[in-house]
Protein backbone atom coordinates (compact mmCIF):
# COMPACT_ATOMS: atom_id res chain seq x y z
CA UNK A 1 0.00 0.00 0.00
CA UNK A 2 2.98 2.32 0.50
CA UNK A 3 2.78 5.09 -2.06
CA UNK A 4 5.31 7.40 -0.46
CA UNK A 5 8.93 7.27 0.63
CA UNK A 6 10.30 9.50 3.36
CA UNK A 7 13.60 9.62 5.25
CA UNK A 8 13.41 7.87 8.57
CA UNK A 9 14.70 10.79 10.58
CA UNK A 10 15.90 14.36 10.29
CA UNK A 11 16.96 17.02 12.68
CA UNK A 12 16.88 20.77 12.60
CA UNK A 13 18.08 23.65 14.75
CA UNK A 14 15.42 25.72 16.43
CA UNK A 15 14.58 28.82 14.41
CA UNK A 16 15.81 27.31 11.18
CA UNK A 17 13.66 26.04 8.34
CA UNK A 18 12.90 22.34 8.33
CA UNK A 19 12.56 20.85 4.87
CA UNK A 20 10.99 17.41 4.83
CA UNK A 21 11.10 15.55 1.49
CA UNK A 22 8.68 12.94 0.20
CA UNK A 23 8.76 10.81 -2.94
CA UNK A 24 5.48 9.70 -4.48
CA UNK A 25 6.46 8.63 -7.99
CA UNK A 26 3.32 6.55 -8.58
CA UNK A 27 0.85 9.30 -7.70
CA UNK A 28 -2.15 9.39 -10.01
CA UNK A 29 -3.56 12.50 -11.63
CA UNK A 30 -6.34 13.14 -9.14
CA UNK A 31 -4.57 12.13 -5.95
CA UNK A 32 -3.64 14.80 -3.45
CA UNK A 33 -0.57 15.04 -1.26
CA UNK A 34 -1.41 15.43 2.42
CA UNK A 35 0.89 16.04 5.34
CA UNK A 36 0.07 15.10 8.90
CA UNK A 37 2.21 15.00 11.99
CA UNK A 38 1.97 13.12 15.24
CA UNK A 39 3.48 14.42 18.42
CA UNK A 40 4.20 11.52 20.74
CA UNK A 41 1.01 9.48 21.31
CA UNK A 42 -1.28 12.38 20.43
CA UNK A 43 -3.78 12.24 17.61
CA UNK A 44 -2.35 12.93 14.16
CA UNK A 45 -2.61 16.59 13.24
CA UNK A 46 -3.46 17.82 9.76
CA UNK A 47 -0.88 20.24 8.39
CA UNK A 48 -1.48 20.97 4.72
CA UNK A 49 -2.43 19.41 1.40
CA UNK A 50 -2.02 20.13 -2.28
CA UNK A 51 -2.71 18.80 -5.75
CA UNK A 52 -0.40 20.57 -8.20
CA UNK A 53 0.32 24.06 -6.99
CA UNK A 54 2.46 25.08 -4.08
CA UNK A 55 0.43 25.78 -0.97
CA UNK A 56 1.03 27.81 2.18
CA UNK A 57 -0.89 28.15 5.40
CA UNK A 58 -0.15 29.36 8.90
CA UNK A 59 1.69 26.16 9.75
CA UNK A 60 3.77 25.30 6.71
CA UNK A 61 4.42 25.47 3.00
CA UNK A 62 4.10 22.60 0.56
CA UNK A 63 6.20 22.53 -2.59
CA UNK A 64 5.15 19.98 -5.21
CA UNK A 65 7.40 19.32 -8.21
CA UNK A 66 6.01 19.92 -11.65
CA UNK A 67 5.86 16.20 -12.44
CA UNK A 68 4.19 15.65 -9.03
CA UNK A 69 6.53 12.79 -8.21
CA UNK A 70 7.89 14.43 -5.10
CA UNK A 71 7.14 17.17 -2.63
CA UNK A 72 8.70 19.03 0.27
CA UNK A 73 7.07 20.23 3.44
CA UNK A 74 8.67 23.37 4.80
CA UNK A 75 8.36 24.53 8.38
CA UNK A 76 9.83 28.02 8.03
CA UNK A 77 10.94 28.58 11.62
CA UNK A 78 11.05 25.29 13.47
CA UNK A 79 10.44 25.28 17.22
CA UNK A 80 10.94 22.57 19.82
CA UNK A 81 7.20 21.89 19.68
CA UNK A 82 7.57 20.86 16.04
CA UNK A 83 9.40 17.70 17.12
CA UNK A 84 7.12 14.95 15.82
CA UNK A 85 6.71 12.21 13.25
CA UNK A 86 5.70 13.72 9.92
CA UNK A 87 3.66 11.69 7.49
CA UNK A 88 3.36 12.35 3.77
CA UNK A 89 0.20 10.70 2.46
CA UNK A 90 -1.17 10.41 -1.05
CA UNK A 91 -4.90 9.92 -1.28
CA UNK A 92 -8.07 10.91 -3.07
CA UNK A 93 -10.14 13.83 -1.94
CA UNK A 94 -13.87 14.33 -2.10
CA UNK A 95 -14.88 10.70 -1.97
CA UNK A 96 -16.11 8.37 0.69
CA UNK A 97 -12.98 6.29 0.40
CA UNK A 98 -10.64 8.84 1.92
CA UNK A 99 -8.72 6.47 4.16
CA UNK A 100 -5.23 7.60 5.07
CA UNK A 101 -2.32 5.20 4.77
CA UNK A 102 0.29 6.15 7.34
CA UNK A 103 3.65 4.86 6.16
CA UNK A 104 6.79 5.04 8.23
CA UNK A 105 7.01 8.83 8.32
CA UNK A 106 9.95 11.05 9.22
CA UNK A 107 10.91 11.63 12.82
CA UNK A 108 11.84 15.30 12.96
CA UNK A 109 13.82 16.37 15.99
CA UNK A 110 14.25 20.08 16.59
CA UNK A 111 17.14 20.86 18.88
CA UNK A 112 17.81 24.07 20.81
CA UNK B 1 -13.24 25.45 17.34
CA UNK B 2 -14.88 22.16 18.21
CA UNK B 3 -12.71 19.11 17.81
CA UNK B 4 -13.24 15.38 17.65
CA UNK B 5 -14.08 14.04 21.10
CA UNK B 6 -13.24 10.50 22.12
CA UNK B 7 -14.21 8.71 25.27
CA UNK B 8 -12.95 7.27 27.42
CA UNK B 9 -9.37 8.51 27.18
CA UNK B 10 -8.04 5.46 28.99
CA UNK B 11 -9.53 2.01 29.40
CA UNK B 12 -8.25 -1.10 31.09
CA UNK B 13 -9.92 -4.41 30.34
CA UNK B 14 -9.16 -8.04 31.00
CA UNK B 15 -8.70 -10.66 28.31
CA UNK B 16 -11.95 -11.91 26.82
CA UNK B 17 -13.86 -8.87 28.01
CA UNK B 18 -15.72 -6.39 25.80
CA UNK B 19 -14.91 -2.73 25.26
CA UNK B 20 -16.84 0.11 23.65
CA UNK B 21 -15.11 3.24 22.45
CA UNK B 22 -17.04 6.35 21.54
CA UNK B 23 -16.34 9.11 19.07
CA UNK B 24 -18.10 12.43 18.64
CA UNK B 25 -17.11 14.01 15.31
CA UNK B 26 -16.78 17.69 14.58
CA UNK B 27 -20.30 19.12 14.11
CA UNK B 28 -21.60 18.80 10.53
CA UNK B 29 -18.85 16.38 9.53
CA UNK B 30 -20.36 13.49 7.59
CA UNK B 31 -17.56 10.93 7.72
CA UNK B 32 -15.96 9.13 10.65
CA UNK B 33 -12.81 7.01 10.54
CA UNK B 34 -11.32 4.64 13.10
CA UNK B 35 -7.62 3.89 13.36
CA UNK B 36 -5.58 1.59 15.59
CA UNK B 37 -2.00 2.34 16.60
CA UNK B 38 -0.05 -0.40 18.34
CA UNK B 39 3.05 0.33 20.42
CA UNK B 40 5.83 1.68 18.20
CA UNK B 41 3.69 1.36 15.10
CA UNK B 42 2.01 3.76 12.71
CA UNK B 43 -1.77 4.28 12.72
CA UNK B 44 -3.65 1.60 10.78
CA UNK B 45 -7.03 2.21 9.23
CA UNK B 46 -9.85 0.07 10.59
CA UNK B 47 -13.16 1.28 9.22
CA UNK B 48 -15.06 4.36 8.12
CA UNK B 49 -18.64 5.56 7.88
CA UNK B 50 -20.18 8.12 5.57
CA UNK B 51 -23.65 9.40 6.42
CA UNK B 52 -24.14 6.51 8.85
CA UNK B 53 -23.29 3.82 6.29
CA UNK B 54 -20.06 1.86 6.29
CA UNK B 55 -17.99 3.33 3.48
CA UNK B 56 -14.65 1.54 3.72
CA UNK B 57 -13.09 -1.29 5.65
CA UNK B 58 -9.48 -1.92 6.48
CA UNK B 59 -7.77 -4.50 8.64
CA UNK B 60 -10.47 -4.69 11.28
CA UNK B 61 -10.72 -8.02 13.13
CA UNK B 62 -14.02 -9.88 13.00
CA UNK B 63 -14.24 -9.45 16.79
CA UNK B 64 -14.60 -5.71 16.24
CA UNK B 65 -17.67 -3.94 14.98
CA UNK B 66 -18.59 -0.31 14.59
CA UNK B 67 -21.51 1.85 13.70
CA UNK B 68 -22.45 5.47 13.24
CA UNK B 69 -25.64 6.68 14.83
CA UNK B 70 -28.28 9.17 13.75
CA UNK B 71 -26.52 11.96 15.64
CA UNK B 72 -23.31 11.04 13.76
CA UNK B 73 -21.43 9.83 16.77
CA UNK B 74 -19.73 6.48 16.29
CA UNK B 75 -18.92 3.55 18.52
CA UNK B 76 -16.27 0.88 18.10
CA UNK B 77 -17.19 -2.34 19.86
CA UNK B 78 -14.48 -4.87 20.61
CA UNK B 79 -15.27 -8.31 21.97
CA UNK B 80 -13.16 -11.22 23.21
CA UNK B 81 -10.31 -8.85 23.86
CA UNK B 82 -6.79 -10.12 23.41
CA UNK B 83 -3.52 -8.79 24.78
CA UNK B 84 -2.61 -7.73 21.24
CA UNK B 85 -5.57 -5.37 21.13
CA UNK B 86 -3.74 -3.06 23.52
CA UNK B 87 -3.24 0.08 21.48
CA UNK B 88 -4.23 3.66 20.91
CA UNK B 89 -7.49 3.97 19.03
CA UNK B 90 -8.06 7.17 17.11
CA UNK B 91 -11.22 8.49 15.61
CA UNK B 92 -11.17 11.13 12.89
CA UNK B 93 -13.88 13.03 11.06
CA UNK B 94 -14.12 14.92 7.79
CA UNK B 95 -16.61 16.79 5.70
CA UNK B 96 -17.30 15.61 2.16
CA UNK B 97 -14.00 13.75 1.86
CA UNK B 98 -11.85 16.72 2.79
CA UNK B 99 -8.99 16.63 5.29
CA UNK B 100 -9.61 14.50 8.35
CA UNK B 101 -9.23 15.79 11.88
CA UNK B 102 -8.29 13.39 14.63
CA UNK B 103 -9.30 13.08 18.23
CA UNK B 104 -6.83 12.59 21.06
CA UNK B 105 -7.43 8.87 21.13
CA UNK B 106 -8.39 6.18 23.59
CA UNK B 107 -5.60 4.15 25.13
CA UNK B 108 -6.83 0.60 25.59
CA UNK B 109 -4.83 -1.72 27.81
CA UNK B 110 -5.80 -5.38 27.92
CA UNK B 111 -4.43 -7.30 30.89
PDB file of C-alpha atoms in Angstrom:
ATOM      1  CA  UNK A   1       0.000   0.000   0.000  1.00  0.00           C
ATOM      2  CA  UNK A   2       2.982   2.321   0.504  1.00  0.00           C
ATOM      3  CA  UNK A   3       2.777   5.090  -2.055  1.00  0.00           C
ATOM      4  CA  UNK A   4       5.313   7.396  -0.460  1.00  0.00           C
ATOM      5  CA  UNK A   5       8.933   7.272   0.629  1.00  0.00           C
ATOM      6  CA  UNK A   6      10.305   9.496   3.357  1.00  0.00           C
ATOM      7  CA  UNK A   7      13.595   9.621   5.245  1.00  0.00           C
ATOM      8  CA  UNK A   8      13.407   7.868   8.571  1.00  0.00           C
ATOM      9  CA  UNK A   9      14.704  10.785  10.583  1.00  0.00           C
ATOM     10  CA  UNK A  10      15.896  14.364  10.286  1.00  0.00           C
ATOM     11  CA  UNK A  11      16.955  17.024  12.676  1.00  0.00           C
ATOM     12  CA  UNK A  12      16.876  20.765  12.598  1.00  0.00           C
ATOM     13  CA  UNK A  13      18.076  23.647  14.748  1.00  0.00           C
ATOM     14  CA  UNK A  14      15.418  25.721  16.435  1.00  0.00           C
ATOM     15  CA  UNK A  15      14.581  28.817  14.414  1.00  0.00           C
ATOM     16  CA  UNK A  16      15.806  27.313  11.179  1.00  0.00           C
ATOM     17  CA  UNK A  17      13.662  26.043   8.336  1.00  0.00           C
ATOM     18  CA  UNK A  18      12.898  22.340   8.332  1.00  0.00           C
ATOM     19  CA  UNK A  19      12.560  20.846   4.865  1.00  0.00           C
ATOM     20  CA  UNK A  20      10.991  17.405   4.826  1.00  0.00           C
ATOM     21  CA  UNK A  21      11.097  15.549   1.492  1.00  0.00           C
ATOM     22  CA  UNK A  22       8.681  12.940   0.201  1.00  0.00           C
ATOM     23  CA  UNK A  23       8.758  10.814  -2.937  1.00  0.00           C
ATOM     24  CA  UNK A  24       5.478   9.700  -4.482  1.00  0.00           C
ATOM     25  CA  UNK A  25       6.463   8.629  -7.986  1.00  0.00           C
ATOM     26  CA  UNK A  26       3.316   6.546  -8.577  1.00  0.00           C
ATOM     27  CA  UNK A  27       0.848   9.300  -7.705  1.00  0.00           C
ATOM     28  CA  UNK A  28      -2.149   9.387 -10.007  1.00  0.00           C
ATOM     29  CA  UNK A  29      -3.558  12.495 -11.634  1.00  0.00           C
ATOM     30  CA  UNK A  30      -6.344  13.140  -9.139  1.00  0.00           C
ATOM     31  CA  UNK A  31      -4.575  12.130  -5.950  1.00  0.00           C
ATOM     32  CA  UNK A  32      -3.637  14.796  -3.446  1.00  0.00           C
ATOM     33  CA  UNK A  33      -0.570  15.036  -1.259  1.00  0.00           C
ATOM     34  CA  UNK A  34      -1.407  15.430   2.417  1.00  0.00           C
ATOM     35  CA  UNK A  35       0.889  16.045   5.341  1.00  0.00           C
ATOM     36  CA  UNK A  36       0.075  15.104   8.900  1.00  0.00           C
ATOM     37  CA  UNK A  37       2.208  15.003  11.991  1.00  0.00           C
ATOM     38  CA  UNK A  38       1.970  13.121  15.239  1.00  0.00           C
ATOM     39  CA  UNK A  39       3.475  14.418  18.420  1.00  0.00           C
ATOM     40  CA  UNK A  40       4.197  11.523  20.742  1.00  0.00           C
ATOM     41  CA  UNK A  41       1.014   9.475  21.313  1.00  0.00           C
ATOM     42  CA  UNK A  42      -1.276  12.377  20.427  1.00  0.00           C
ATOM     43  CA  UNK A  43      -3.777  12.237  17.608  1.00  0.00           C
ATOM     44  CA  UNK A  44      -2.349  12.934  14.155  1.00  0.00           C
ATOM     45  CA  UNK A  45      -2.610  16.590  13.244  1.00  0.00           C
ATOM     46  CA  UNK A  46      -3.462  17.820   9.764  1.00  0.00           C
ATOM     47  CA  UNK A  47      -0.882  20.245   8.387  1.00  0.00           C
ATOM     48  CA  UNK A  48      -1.482  20.974   4.716  1.00  0.00           C
ATOM     49  CA  UNK A  49      -2.427  19.412   1.404  1.00  0.00           C
ATOM     50  CA  UNK A  50      -2.020  20.126  -2.285  1.00  0.00           C
ATOM     51  CA  UNK A  51      -2.710  18.802  -5.754  1.00  0.00           C
ATOM     52  CA  UNK A  52      -0.399  20.565  -8.205  1.00  0.00           C
ATOM     53  CA  UNK A  53       0.325  24.060  -6.989  1.00  0.00           C
ATOM     54  CA  UNK A  54       2.457  25.081  -4.075  1.00  0.00           C
ATOM     55  CA  UNK A  55       0.433  25.784  -0.966  1.00  0.00           C
ATOM     56  CA  UNK A  56       1.031  27.809   2.183  1.00  0.00           C
ATOM     57  CA  UNK A  57      -0.894  28.148   5.400  1.00  0.00           C
ATOM     58  CA  UNK A  58      -0.152  29.355   8.898  1.00  0.00           C
ATOM     59  CA  UNK A  59       1.692  26.162   9.751  1.00  0.00           C
ATOM     60  CA  UNK A  60       3.774  25.299   6.714  1.00  0.00           C
ATOM     61  CA  UNK A  61       4.422  25.470   2.995  1.00  0.00           C
ATOM     62  CA  UNK A  62       4.099  22.598   0.555  1.00  0.00           C
ATOM     63  CA  UNK A  63       6.200  22.533  -2.589  1.00  0.00           C
ATOM     64  CA  UNK A  64       5.148  19.977  -5.213  1.00  0.00           C
ATOM     65  CA  UNK A  65       7.403  19.316  -8.207  1.00  0.00           C
ATOM     66  CA  UNK A  66       6.009  19.918 -11.653  1.00  0.00           C
ATOM     67  CA  UNK A  67       5.861  16.197 -12.436  1.00  0.00           C
ATOM     68  CA  UNK A  68       4.192  15.648  -9.029  1.00  0.00           C
ATOM     69  CA  UNK A  69       6.531  12.792  -8.213  1.00  0.00           C
ATOM     70  CA  UNK A  70       7.894  14.432  -5.098  1.00  0.00           C
ATOM     71  CA  UNK A  71       7.135  17.169  -2.634  1.00  0.00           C
ATOM     72  CA  UNK A  72       8.705  19.033   0.270  1.00  0.00           C
ATOM     73  CA  UNK A  73       7.072  20.229   3.442  1.00  0.00           C
ATOM     74  CA  UNK A  74       8.672  23.368   4.795  1.00  0.00           C
ATOM     75  CA  UNK A  75       8.363  24.533   8.381  1.00  0.00           C
ATOM     76  CA  UNK A  76       9.825  28.019   8.030  1.00  0.00           C
ATOM     77  CA  UNK A  77      10.942  28.576  11.623  1.00  0.00           C
ATOM     78  CA  UNK A  78      11.051  25.290  13.471  1.00  0.00           C
ATOM     79  CA  UNK A  79      10.438  25.283  17.221  1.00  0.00           C
ATOM     80  CA  UNK A  80      10.941  22.572  19.820  1.00  0.00           C
ATOM     81  CA  UNK A  81       7.200  21.893  19.682  1.00  0.00           C
ATOM     82  CA  UNK A  82       7.566  20.857  16.036  1.00  0.00           C
ATOM     83  CA  UNK A  83       9.399  17.699  17.124  1.00  0.00           C
ATOM     84  CA  UNK A  84       7.122  14.952  15.819  1.00  0.00           C
ATOM     85  CA  UNK A  85       6.708  12.206  13.247  1.00  0.00           C
ATOM     86  CA  UNK A  86       5.703  13.722   9.922  1.00  0.00           C
ATOM     87  CA  UNK A  87       3.662  11.686   7.490  1.00  0.00           C
ATOM     88  CA  UNK A  88       3.364  12.350   3.775  1.00  0.00           C
ATOM     89  CA  UNK A  89       0.201  10.701   2.456  1.00  0.00           C
ATOM     90  CA  UNK A  90      -1.170  10.410  -1.047  1.00  0.00           C
ATOM     91  CA  UNK A  91      -4.904   9.920  -1.282  1.00  0.00           C
ATOM     92  CA  UNK A  92      -8.073  10.914  -3.065  1.00  0.00           C
ATOM     93  CA  UNK A  93     -10.143  13.834  -1.944  1.00  0.00           C
ATOM     94  CA  UNK A  94     -13.867  14.325  -2.096  1.00  0.00           C
ATOM     95  CA  UNK A  95     -14.880  10.702  -1.968  1.00  0.00           C
ATOM     96  CA  UNK A  96     -16.115   8.373   0.693  1.00  0.00           C
ATOM     97  CA  UNK A  97     -12.976   6.293   0.398  1.00  0.00           C
ATOM     98  CA  UNK A  98     -10.642   8.836   1.925  1.00  0.00           C
ATOM     99  CA  UNK A  99      -8.724   6.467   4.164  1.00  0.00           C
ATOM    100  CA  UNK A 100      -5.234   7.597   5.070  1.00  0.00           C
ATOM    101  CA  UNK A 101      -2.324   5.204   4.769  1.00  0.00           C
ATOM    102  CA  UNK A 102       0.285   6.148   7.343  1.00  0.00           C
ATOM    103  CA  UNK A 103       3.649   4.865   6.159  1.00  0.00           C
ATOM    104  CA  UNK A 104       6.793   5.042   8.235  1.00  0.00           C
ATOM    105  CA  UNK A 105       7.012   8.830   8.323  1.00  0.00           C
ATOM    106  CA  UNK A 106       9.953  11.049   9.217  1.00  0.00           C
ATOM    107  CA  UNK A 107      10.908  11.627  12.824  1.00  0.00           C
ATOM    108  CA  UNK A 108      11.842  15.301  12.965  1.00  0.00           C
ATOM    109  CA  UNK A 109      13.825  16.366  15.990  1.00  0.00           C
ATOM    110  CA  UNK A 110      14.254  20.076  16.591  1.00  0.00           C
ATOM    111  CA  UNK A 111      17.143  20.857  18.876  1.00  0.00           C
ATOM    112  CA  UNK A 112      17.806  24.071  20.807  1.00  0.00           C
TER     113      UNK A 112
ATOM    114  CA  UNK B   1     -13.236  25.451  17.338  1.00  0.00           C
ATOM    115  CA  UNK B   2     -14.884  22.160  18.207  1.00  0.00           C
ATOM    116  CA  UNK B   3     -12.709  19.107  17.815  1.00  0.00           C
ATOM    117  CA  UNK B   4     -13.244  15.378  17.655  1.00  0.00           C
ATOM    118  CA  UNK B   5     -14.079  14.036  21.098  1.00  0.00           C
ATOM    119  CA  UNK B   6     -13.242  10.504  22.124  1.00  0.00           C
ATOM    120  CA  UNK B   7     -14.210   8.711  25.274  1.00  0.00           C
ATOM    121  CA  UNK B   8     -12.946   7.267  27.419  1.00  0.00           C
ATOM    122  CA  UNK B   9      -9.369   8.506  27.184  1.00  0.00           C
ATOM    123  CA  UNK B  10      -8.040   5.465  28.991  1.00  0.00           C
ATOM    124  CA  UNK B  11      -9.528   2.009  29.400  1.00  0.00           C
ATOM    125  CA  UNK B  12      -8.245  -1.103  31.093  1.00  0.00           C
ATOM    126  CA  UNK B  13      -9.922  -4.414  30.339  1.00  0.00           C
ATOM    127  CA  UNK B  14      -9.155  -8.042  31.000  1.00  0.00           C
ATOM    128  CA  UNK B  15      -8.705 -10.663  28.315  1.00  0.00           C
ATOM    129  CA  UNK B  16     -11.951 -11.915  26.824  1.00  0.00           C
ATOM    130  CA  UNK B  17     -13.860  -8.867  28.011  1.00  0.00           C
ATOM    131  CA  UNK B  18     -15.718  -6.394  25.798  1.00  0.00           C
ATOM    132  CA  UNK B  19     -14.909  -2.732  25.264  1.00  0.00           C
ATOM    133  CA  UNK B  20     -16.838   0.111  23.654  1.00  0.00           C
ATOM    134  CA  UNK B  21     -15.109   3.236  22.447  1.00  0.00           C
ATOM    135  CA  UNK B  22     -17.044   6.354  21.543  1.00  0.00           C
ATOM    136  CA  UNK B  23     -16.336   9.109  19.065  1.00  0.00           C
ATOM    137  CA  UNK B  24     -18.103  12.427  18.635  1.00  0.00           C
ATOM    138  CA  UNK B  25     -17.112  14.011  15.309  1.00  0.00           C
ATOM    139  CA  UNK B  26     -16.785  17.690  14.581  1.00  0.00           C
ATOM    140  CA  UNK B  27     -20.304  19.124  14.106  1.00  0.00           C
ATOM    141  CA  UNK B  28     -21.598  18.804  10.534  1.00  0.00           C
ATOM    142  CA  UNK B  29     -18.853  16.380   9.529  1.00  0.00           C
ATOM    143  CA  UNK B  30     -20.358  13.495   7.593  1.00  0.00           C
ATOM    144  CA  UNK B  31     -17.561  10.927   7.716  1.00  0.00           C
ATOM    145  CA  UNK B  32     -15.962   9.126  10.647  1.00  0.00           C
ATOM    146  CA  UNK B  33     -12.807   7.011  10.540  1.00  0.00           C
ATOM    147  CA  UNK B  34     -11.325   4.644  13.102  1.00  0.00           C
ATOM    148  CA  UNK B  35      -7.615   3.892  13.355  1.00  0.00           C
ATOM    149  CA  UNK B  36      -5.582   1.590  15.585  1.00  0.00           C
ATOM    150  CA  UNK B  37      -1.997   2.343  16.600  1.00  0.00           C
ATOM    151  CA  UNK B  38      -0.050  -0.400  18.342  1.00  0.00           C
ATOM    152  CA  UNK B  39       3.054   0.327  20.419  1.00  0.00           C
ATOM    153  CA  UNK B  40       5.834   1.678  18.198  1.00  0.00           C
ATOM    154  CA  UNK B  41       3.695   1.365  15.097  1.00  0.00           C
ATOM    155  CA  UNK B  42       2.009   3.760  12.709  1.00  0.00           C
ATOM    156  CA  UNK B  43      -1.770   4.277  12.717  1.00  0.00           C
ATOM    157  CA  UNK B  44      -3.646   1.597  10.783  1.00  0.00           C
ATOM    158  CA  UNK B  45      -7.027   2.211   9.225  1.00  0.00           C
ATOM    159  CA  UNK B  46      -9.848   0.066  10.590  1.00  0.00           C
ATOM    160  CA  UNK B  47     -13.156   1.275   9.215  1.00  0.00           C
ATOM    161  CA  UNK B  48     -15.060   4.359   8.115  1.00  0.00           C
ATOM    162  CA  UNK B  49     -18.642   5.564   7.880  1.00  0.00           C
ATOM    163  CA  UNK B  50     -20.183   8.118   5.568  1.00  0.00           C
ATOM    164  CA  UNK B  51     -23.648   9.405   6.422  1.00  0.00           C
ATOM    165  CA  UNK B  52     -24.136   6.509   8.852  1.00  0.00           C
ATOM    166  CA  UNK B  53     -23.295   3.825   6.292  1.00  0.00           C
ATOM    167  CA  UNK B  54     -20.061   1.859   6.292  1.00  0.00           C
ATOM    168  CA  UNK B  55     -17.988   3.331   3.483  1.00  0.00           C
ATOM    169  CA  UNK B  56     -14.648   1.544   3.719  1.00  0.00           C
ATOM    170  CA  UNK B  57     -13.092  -1.294   5.651  1.00  0.00           C
ATOM    171  CA  UNK B  58      -9.482  -1.924   6.483  1.00  0.00           C
ATOM    172  CA  UNK B  59      -7.770  -4.505   8.641  1.00  0.00           C
ATOM    173  CA  UNK B  60     -10.473  -4.690  11.282  1.00  0.00           C
ATOM    174  CA  UNK B  61     -10.717  -8.020  13.133  1.00  0.00           C
ATOM    175  CA  UNK B  62     -14.019  -9.882  13.002  1.00  0.00           C
ATOM    176  CA  UNK B  63     -14.235  -9.452  16.786  1.00  0.00           C
ATOM    177  CA  UNK B  64     -14.601  -5.708  16.236  1.00  0.00           C
ATOM    178  CA  UNK B  65     -17.672  -3.938  14.980  1.00  0.00           C
ATOM    179  CA  UNK B  66     -18.589  -0.314  14.590  1.00  0.00           C
ATOM    180  CA  UNK B  67     -21.507   1.850  13.697  1.00  0.00           C
ATOM    181  CA  UNK B  68     -22.451   5.466  13.240  1.00  0.00           C
ATOM    182  CA  UNK B  69     -25.640   6.682  14.833  1.00  0.00           C
ATOM    183  CA  UNK B  70     -28.280   9.172  13.746  1.00  0.00           C
ATOM    184  CA  UNK B  71     -26.524  11.965  15.644  1.00  0.00           C
ATOM    185  CA  UNK B  72     -23.313  11.044  13.756  1.00  0.00           C
ATOM    186  CA  UNK B  73     -21.428   9.826  16.771  1.00  0.00           C
ATOM    187  CA  UNK B  74     -19.729   6.483  16.291  1.00  0.00           C
ATOM    188  CA  UNK B  75     -18.917   3.546  18.515  1.00  0.00           C
ATOM    189  CA  UNK B  76     -16.272   0.881  18.102  1.00  0.00           C
ATOM    190  CA  UNK B  77     -17.185  -2.343  19.859  1.00  0.00           C
ATOM    191  CA  UNK B  78     -14.477  -4.872  20.614  1.00  0.00           C
ATOM    192  CA  UNK B  79     -15.265  -8.306  21.970  1.00  0.00           C
ATOM    193  CA  UNK B  80     -13.162 -11.224  23.215  1.00  0.00           C
ATOM    194  CA  UNK B  81     -10.313  -8.847  23.865  1.00  0.00           C
ATOM    195  CA  UNK B  82      -6.788 -10.124  23.411  1.00  0.00           C
ATOM    196  CA  UNK B  83      -3.517  -8.787  24.782  1.00  0.00           C
ATOM    197  CA  UNK B  84      -2.614  -7.730  21.235  1.00  0.00           C
ATOM    198  CA  UNK B  85      -5.570  -5.365  21.127  1.00  0.00           C
ATOM    199  CA  UNK B  86      -3.740  -3.062  23.519  1.00  0.00           C
ATOM    200  CA  UNK B  87      -3.240   0.079  21.480  1.00  0.00           C
ATOM    201  CA  UNK B  88      -4.231   3.662  20.906  1.00  0.00           C
ATOM    202  CA  UNK B  89      -7.489   3.973  19.035  1.00  0.00           C
ATOM    203  CA  UNK B  90      -8.065   7.171  17.106  1.00  0.00           C
ATOM    204  CA  UNK B  91     -11.217   8.494  15.610  1.00  0.00           C
ATOM    205  CA  UNK B  92     -11.169  11.130  12.886  1.00  0.00           C
ATOM    206  CA  UNK B  93     -13.881  13.031  11.058  1.00  0.00           C
ATOM    207  CA  UNK B  94     -14.119  14.916   7.795  1.00  0.00           C
ATOM    208  CA  UNK B  95     -16.611  16.792   5.697  1.00  0.00           C
ATOM    209  CA  UNK B  96     -17.302  15.611   2.156  1.00  0.00           C
ATOM    210  CA  UNK B  97     -13.999  13.753   1.861  1.00  0.00           C
ATOM    211  CA  UNK B  98     -11.847  16.722   2.794  1.00  0.00           C
ATOM    212  CA  UNK B  99      -8.994  16.633   5.287  1.00  0.00           C
ATOM    213  CA  UNK B 100      -9.614  14.502   8.347  1.00  0.00           C
ATOM    214  CA  UNK B 101      -9.233  15.793  11.877  1.00  0.00           C
ATOM    215  CA  UNK B 102      -8.287  13.394  14.628  1.00  0.00           C
ATOM    216  CA  UNK B 103      -9.303  13.085  18.233  1.00  0.00           C
ATOM    217  CA  UNK B 104      -6.828  12.591  21.056  1.00  0.00           C
ATOM    218  CA  UNK B 105      -7.425   8.870  21.130  1.00  0.00           C
ATOM    219  CA  UNK B 106      -8.390   6.179  23.590  1.00  0.00           C
ATOM    220  CA  UNK B 107      -5.603   4.151  25.129  1.00  0.00           C
ATOM    221  CA  UNK B 108      -6.834   0.596  25.592  1.00  0.00           C
ATOM    222  CA  UNK B 109      -4.835  -1.717  27.805  1.00  0.00           C
ATOM    223  CA  UNK B 110      -5.798  -5.382  27.917  1.00  0.00           C
ATOM    224  CA  UNK B 111      -4.426  -7.295  30.891  1.00  0.00           C
TER     225      UNK B 111
END
